[in-house]
mmCIF file of C-alpha atoms in Angstrom:
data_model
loop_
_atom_site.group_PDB
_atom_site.id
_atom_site.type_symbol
_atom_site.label_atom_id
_atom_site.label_comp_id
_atom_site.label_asym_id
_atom_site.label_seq_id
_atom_site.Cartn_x
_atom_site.Cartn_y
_atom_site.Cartn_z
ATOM 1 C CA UNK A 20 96.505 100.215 90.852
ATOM 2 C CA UNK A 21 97.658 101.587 94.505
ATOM 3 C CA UNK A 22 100.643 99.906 95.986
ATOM 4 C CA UNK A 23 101.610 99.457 99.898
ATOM 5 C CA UNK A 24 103.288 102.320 99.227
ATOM 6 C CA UNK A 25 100.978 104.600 98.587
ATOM 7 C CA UNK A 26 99.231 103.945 102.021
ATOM 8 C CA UNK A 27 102.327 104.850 103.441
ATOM 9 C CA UNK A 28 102.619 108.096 101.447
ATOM 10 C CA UNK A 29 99.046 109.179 102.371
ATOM 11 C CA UNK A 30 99.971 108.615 105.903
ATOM 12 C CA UNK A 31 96.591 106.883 106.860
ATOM 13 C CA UNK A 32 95.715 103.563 108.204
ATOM 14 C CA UNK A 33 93.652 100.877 106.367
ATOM 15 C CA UNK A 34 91.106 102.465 108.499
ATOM 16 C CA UNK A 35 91.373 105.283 107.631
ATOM 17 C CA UNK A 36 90.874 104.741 103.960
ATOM 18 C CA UNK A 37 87.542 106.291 102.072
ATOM 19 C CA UNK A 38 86.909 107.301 98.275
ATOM 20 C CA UNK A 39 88.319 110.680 98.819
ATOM 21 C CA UNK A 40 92.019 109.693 99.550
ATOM 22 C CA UNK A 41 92.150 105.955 97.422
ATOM 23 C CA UNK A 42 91.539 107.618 94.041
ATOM 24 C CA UNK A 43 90.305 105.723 90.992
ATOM 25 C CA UNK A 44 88.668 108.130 89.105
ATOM 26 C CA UNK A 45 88.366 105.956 85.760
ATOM 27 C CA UNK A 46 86.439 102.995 87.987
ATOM 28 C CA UNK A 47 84.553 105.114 89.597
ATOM 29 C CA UNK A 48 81.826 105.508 87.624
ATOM 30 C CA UNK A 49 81.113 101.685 87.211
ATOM 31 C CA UNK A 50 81.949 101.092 90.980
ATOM 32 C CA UNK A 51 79.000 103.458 91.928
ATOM 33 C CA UNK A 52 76.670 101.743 89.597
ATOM 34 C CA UNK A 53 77.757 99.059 91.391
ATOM 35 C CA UNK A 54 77.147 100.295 94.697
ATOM 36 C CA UNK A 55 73.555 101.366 94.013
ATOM 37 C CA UNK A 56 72.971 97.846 92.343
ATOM 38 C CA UNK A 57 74.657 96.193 95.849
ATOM 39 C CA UNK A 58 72.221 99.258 97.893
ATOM 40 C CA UNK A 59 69.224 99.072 95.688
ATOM 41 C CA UNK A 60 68.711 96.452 93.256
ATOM 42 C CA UNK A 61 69.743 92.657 93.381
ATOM 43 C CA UNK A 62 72.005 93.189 96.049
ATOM 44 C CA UNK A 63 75.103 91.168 94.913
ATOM 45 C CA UNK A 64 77.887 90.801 92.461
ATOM 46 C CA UNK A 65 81.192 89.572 91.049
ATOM 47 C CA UNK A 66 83.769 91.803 90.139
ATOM 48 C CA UNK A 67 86.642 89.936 88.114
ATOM 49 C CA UNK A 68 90.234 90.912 86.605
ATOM 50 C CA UNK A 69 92.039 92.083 89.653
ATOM 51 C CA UNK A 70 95.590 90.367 88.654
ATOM 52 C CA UNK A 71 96.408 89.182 92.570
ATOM 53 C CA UNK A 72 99.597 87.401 91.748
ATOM 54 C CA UNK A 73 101.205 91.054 90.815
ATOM 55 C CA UNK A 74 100.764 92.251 94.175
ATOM 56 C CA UNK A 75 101.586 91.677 97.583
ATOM 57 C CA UNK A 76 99.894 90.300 100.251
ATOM 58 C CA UNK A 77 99.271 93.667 101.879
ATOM 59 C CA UNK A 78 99.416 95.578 98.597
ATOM 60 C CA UNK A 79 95.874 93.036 97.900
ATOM 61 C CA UNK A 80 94.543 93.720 101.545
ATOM 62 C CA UNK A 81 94.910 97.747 100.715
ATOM 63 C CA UNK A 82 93.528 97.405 96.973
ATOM 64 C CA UNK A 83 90.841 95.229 98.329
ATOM 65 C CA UNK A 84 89.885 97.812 101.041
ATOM 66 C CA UNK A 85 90.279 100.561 99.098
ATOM 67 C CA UNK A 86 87.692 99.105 96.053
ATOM 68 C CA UNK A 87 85.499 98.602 99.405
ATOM 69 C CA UNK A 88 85.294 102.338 100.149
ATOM 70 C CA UNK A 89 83.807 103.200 96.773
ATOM 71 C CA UNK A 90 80.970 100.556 97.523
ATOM 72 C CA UNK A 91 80.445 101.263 101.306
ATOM 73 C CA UNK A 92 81.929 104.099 102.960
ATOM 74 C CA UNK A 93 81.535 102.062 106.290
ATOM 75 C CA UNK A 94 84.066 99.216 107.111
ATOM 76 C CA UNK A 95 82.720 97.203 109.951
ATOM 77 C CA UNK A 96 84.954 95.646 112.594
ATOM 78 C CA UNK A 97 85.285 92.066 112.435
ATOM 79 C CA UNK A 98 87.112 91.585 115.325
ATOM 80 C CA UNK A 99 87.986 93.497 118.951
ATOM 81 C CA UNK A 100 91.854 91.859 118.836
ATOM 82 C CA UNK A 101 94.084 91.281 117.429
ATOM 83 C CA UNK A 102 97.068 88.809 118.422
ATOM 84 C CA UNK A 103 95.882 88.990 121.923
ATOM 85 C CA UNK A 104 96.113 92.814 122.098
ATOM 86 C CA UNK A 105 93.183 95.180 121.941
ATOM 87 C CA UNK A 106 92.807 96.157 118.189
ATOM 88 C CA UNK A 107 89.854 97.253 115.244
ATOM 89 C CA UNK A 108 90.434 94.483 112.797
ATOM 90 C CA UNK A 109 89.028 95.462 109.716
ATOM 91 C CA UNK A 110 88.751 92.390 107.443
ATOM 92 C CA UNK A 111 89.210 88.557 108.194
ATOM 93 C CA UNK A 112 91.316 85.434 106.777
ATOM 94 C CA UNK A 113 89.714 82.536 105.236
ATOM 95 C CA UNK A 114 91.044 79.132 105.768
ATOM 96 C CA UNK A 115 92.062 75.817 107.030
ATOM 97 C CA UNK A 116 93.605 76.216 110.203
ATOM 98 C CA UNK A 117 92.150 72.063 111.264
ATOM 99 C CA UNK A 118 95.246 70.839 111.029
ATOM 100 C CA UNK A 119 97.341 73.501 113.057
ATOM 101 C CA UNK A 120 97.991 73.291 116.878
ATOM 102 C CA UNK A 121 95.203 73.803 118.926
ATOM 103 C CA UNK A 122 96.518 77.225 120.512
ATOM 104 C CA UNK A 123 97.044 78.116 116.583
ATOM 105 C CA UNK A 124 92.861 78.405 116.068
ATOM 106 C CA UNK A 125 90.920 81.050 116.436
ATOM 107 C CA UNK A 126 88.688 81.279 120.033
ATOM 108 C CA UNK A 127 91.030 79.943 121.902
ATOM 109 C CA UNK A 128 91.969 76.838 119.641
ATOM 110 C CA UNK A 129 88.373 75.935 119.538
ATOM 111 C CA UNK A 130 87.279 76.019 114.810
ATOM 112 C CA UNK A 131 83.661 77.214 115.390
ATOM 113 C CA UNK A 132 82.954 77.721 112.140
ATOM 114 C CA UNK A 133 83.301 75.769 108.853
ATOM 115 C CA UNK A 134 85.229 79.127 107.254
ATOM 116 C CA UNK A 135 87.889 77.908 108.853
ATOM 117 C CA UNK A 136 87.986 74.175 107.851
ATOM 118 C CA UNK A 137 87.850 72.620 104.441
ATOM 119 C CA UNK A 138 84.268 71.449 104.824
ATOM 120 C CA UNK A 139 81.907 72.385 102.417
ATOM 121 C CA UNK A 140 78.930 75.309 103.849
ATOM 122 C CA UNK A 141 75.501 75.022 103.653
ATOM 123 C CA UNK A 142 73.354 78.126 103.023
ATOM 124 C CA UNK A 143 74.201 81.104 105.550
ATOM 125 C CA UNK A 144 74.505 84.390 105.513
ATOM 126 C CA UNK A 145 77.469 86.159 107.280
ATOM 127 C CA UNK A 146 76.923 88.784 110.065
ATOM 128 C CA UNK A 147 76.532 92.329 108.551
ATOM 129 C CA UNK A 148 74.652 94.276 106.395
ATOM 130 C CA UNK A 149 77.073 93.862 103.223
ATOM 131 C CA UNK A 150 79.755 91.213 102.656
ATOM 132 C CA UNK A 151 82.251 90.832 100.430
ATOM 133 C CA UNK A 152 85.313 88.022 99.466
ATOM 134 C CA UNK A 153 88.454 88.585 97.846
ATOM 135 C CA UNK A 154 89.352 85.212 96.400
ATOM 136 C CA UNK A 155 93.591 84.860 96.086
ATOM 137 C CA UNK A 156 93.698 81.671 94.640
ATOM 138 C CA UNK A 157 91.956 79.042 92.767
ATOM 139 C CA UNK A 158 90.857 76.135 94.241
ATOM 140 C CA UNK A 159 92.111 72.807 93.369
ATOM 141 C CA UNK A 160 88.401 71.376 93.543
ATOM 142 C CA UNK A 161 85.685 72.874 94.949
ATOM 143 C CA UNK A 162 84.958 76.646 96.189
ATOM 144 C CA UNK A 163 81.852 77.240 93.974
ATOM 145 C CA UNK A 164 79.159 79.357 95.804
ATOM 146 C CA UNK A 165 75.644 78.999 95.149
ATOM 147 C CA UNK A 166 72.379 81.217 95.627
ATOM 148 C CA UNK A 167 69.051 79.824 96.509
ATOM 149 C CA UNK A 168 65.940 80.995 96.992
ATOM 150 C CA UNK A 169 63.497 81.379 99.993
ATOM 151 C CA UNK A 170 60.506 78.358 99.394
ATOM 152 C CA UNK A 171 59.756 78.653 102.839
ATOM 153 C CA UNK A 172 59.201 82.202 103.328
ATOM 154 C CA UNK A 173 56.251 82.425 105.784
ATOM 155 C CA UNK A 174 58.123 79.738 107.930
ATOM 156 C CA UNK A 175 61.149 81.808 107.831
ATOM 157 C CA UNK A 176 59.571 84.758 109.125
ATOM 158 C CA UNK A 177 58.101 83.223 111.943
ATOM 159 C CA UNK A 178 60.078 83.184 115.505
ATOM 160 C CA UNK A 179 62.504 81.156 115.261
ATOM 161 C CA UNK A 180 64.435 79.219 118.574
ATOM 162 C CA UNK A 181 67.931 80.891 118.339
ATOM 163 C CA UNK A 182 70.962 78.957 120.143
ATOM 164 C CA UNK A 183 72.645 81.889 122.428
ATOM 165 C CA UNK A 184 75.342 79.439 124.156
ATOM 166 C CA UNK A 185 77.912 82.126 123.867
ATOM 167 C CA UNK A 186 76.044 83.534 126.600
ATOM 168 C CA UNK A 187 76.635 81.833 130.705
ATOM 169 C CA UNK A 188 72.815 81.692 130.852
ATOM 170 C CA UNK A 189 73.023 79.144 127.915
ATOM 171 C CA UNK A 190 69.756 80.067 127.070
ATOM 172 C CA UNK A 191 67.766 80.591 123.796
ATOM 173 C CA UNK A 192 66.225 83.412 122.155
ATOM 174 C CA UNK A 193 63.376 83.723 119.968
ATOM 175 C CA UNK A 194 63.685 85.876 116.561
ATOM 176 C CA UNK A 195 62.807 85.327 112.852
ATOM 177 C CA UNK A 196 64.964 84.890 110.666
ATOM 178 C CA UNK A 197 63.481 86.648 107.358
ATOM 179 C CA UNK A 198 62.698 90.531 108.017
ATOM 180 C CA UNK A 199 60.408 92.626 106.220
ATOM 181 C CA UNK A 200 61.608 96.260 105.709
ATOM 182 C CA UNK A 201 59.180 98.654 104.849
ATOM 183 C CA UNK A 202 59.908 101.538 101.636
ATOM 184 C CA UNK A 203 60.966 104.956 103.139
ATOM 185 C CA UNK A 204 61.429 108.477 101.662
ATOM 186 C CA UNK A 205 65.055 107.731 100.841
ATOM 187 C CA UNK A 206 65.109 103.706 100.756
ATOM 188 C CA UNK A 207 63.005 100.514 98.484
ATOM 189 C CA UNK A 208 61.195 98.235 100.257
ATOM 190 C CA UNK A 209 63.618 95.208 101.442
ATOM 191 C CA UNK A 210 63.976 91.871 102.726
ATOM 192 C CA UNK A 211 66.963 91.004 105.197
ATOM 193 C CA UNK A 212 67.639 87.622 105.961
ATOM 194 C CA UNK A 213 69.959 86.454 108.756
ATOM 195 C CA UNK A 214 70.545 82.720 109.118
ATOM 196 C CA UNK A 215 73.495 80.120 110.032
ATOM 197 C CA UNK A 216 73.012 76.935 111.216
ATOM 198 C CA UNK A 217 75.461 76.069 113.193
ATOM 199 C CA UNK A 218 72.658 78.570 116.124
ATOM 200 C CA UNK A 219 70.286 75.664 115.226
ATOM 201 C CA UNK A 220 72.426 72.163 114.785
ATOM 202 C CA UNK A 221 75.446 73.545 116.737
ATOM 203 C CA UNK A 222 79.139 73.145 114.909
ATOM 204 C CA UNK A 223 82.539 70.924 115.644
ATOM 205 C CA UNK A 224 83.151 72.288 119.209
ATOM 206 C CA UNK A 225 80.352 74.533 119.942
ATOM 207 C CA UNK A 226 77.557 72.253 120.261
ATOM 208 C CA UNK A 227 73.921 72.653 120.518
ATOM 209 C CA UNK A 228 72.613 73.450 123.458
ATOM 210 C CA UNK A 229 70.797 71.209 125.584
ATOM 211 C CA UNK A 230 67.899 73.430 126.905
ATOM 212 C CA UNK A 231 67.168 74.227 122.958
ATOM 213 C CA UNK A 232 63.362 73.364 121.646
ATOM 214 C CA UNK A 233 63.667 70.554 118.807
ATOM 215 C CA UNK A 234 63.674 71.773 115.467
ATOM 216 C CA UNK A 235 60.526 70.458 113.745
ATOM 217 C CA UNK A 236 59.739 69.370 110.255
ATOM 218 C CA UNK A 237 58.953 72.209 107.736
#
């Protein structure tokens, strides 16, 4: 595997990583299987064996990235800053920050989201088209992850009442939350789901808003 150093010799950014410059030309093969099975079939998988605890904490951000690139080309931006400044941050930490100082947590202070908490999370799906987890360490107890299935699948493609407090109308929008994507020339049919619930039943600080339709019984 890549080190650190190897970034540095390449003279490139994280962001700046793609297939073409992070070579690994005896995974590549399965990694593209992989990537048509994450493009085209089930849609998900586990890759195990990376040995974390022989690398550093950047040397796993690049090997993490750099696996990325040979699934997706595309890295999407998870955030616009980064330590107050103006910045393309390319992949996100998971965990606790409840009991740090309120200045320490992200938004301002304000946890809006279980990620960073050691709550358990109900069924979601995370914003973007493909998502992925690099796991660094095992938990003491918990941090399985289930799947589930849709039983509901004509509710869930209805419109839906969607919290939008982030914006300073405070007002809702209407949207379902299962999609139907029809087979094209160079794509299979699909179904996209989007869905947290903290836009439903609010979450810790960010609370539902008051204006919001009742949810009703299934």
């Amino acid at each position: 595997m890549y080190s650190h150093k190897y970034s540095k010799l390449l003279e490139v950014s994280l962001g700046q990583l793609t297939a073409d410059n992070f070579l690994l030309p005896s995974l590549r093969p399965a990694l593209r299987r992989l990537s048509n099975e994450l493009h085209n079939g089930h849609g998900f998988f586990v890759i195990r064996g990376l040995r974390v605890d022989e690398y550093t904490r950047p040397d796993n951000v690049l090997i993490y990235l750099g696996l990325s690139t040979h699934l997706a080309p595309q890295l999407g931006r998870q955030d616009y800053q980064f330590d107050g400044q103006p910045d393309d941050v390319l992949l996100a930490h998971v965990k606790d920050l409840s009991l740090l100082s309120s200045s320490s947590g992200p938004n301002g202070g304000i946890i809006g989201s279980p990620a960073y908490t050691t709550n358990k999370q109900v069924f979601h799906t995370d914003t973007g088209d493909i998502v992925s987890l690099l796991a660094l360490e095992t938990s003491a107890e918990g941090g399985a992850s289930n799947f589930t299935r849709p039983n509901l699948i004509h509710t869930l493609s209805q419109p839906w009442d969607v919290d939008a407090s982030e914006k300073n109308d405070r007002q809702f929008e209407q949207r379902p939350i299962l999609f139907h994507f029809p087979a094209t020339a160079s794509t299979p049919e699909r179904v996209g789901l989007q869905y947290s619930r903290r836009y439903f039943v609010g979450f810790g600080a960010l609370p539902r808003s008051d204006n919001i339709p009742p949810i009703t019984e299934a």
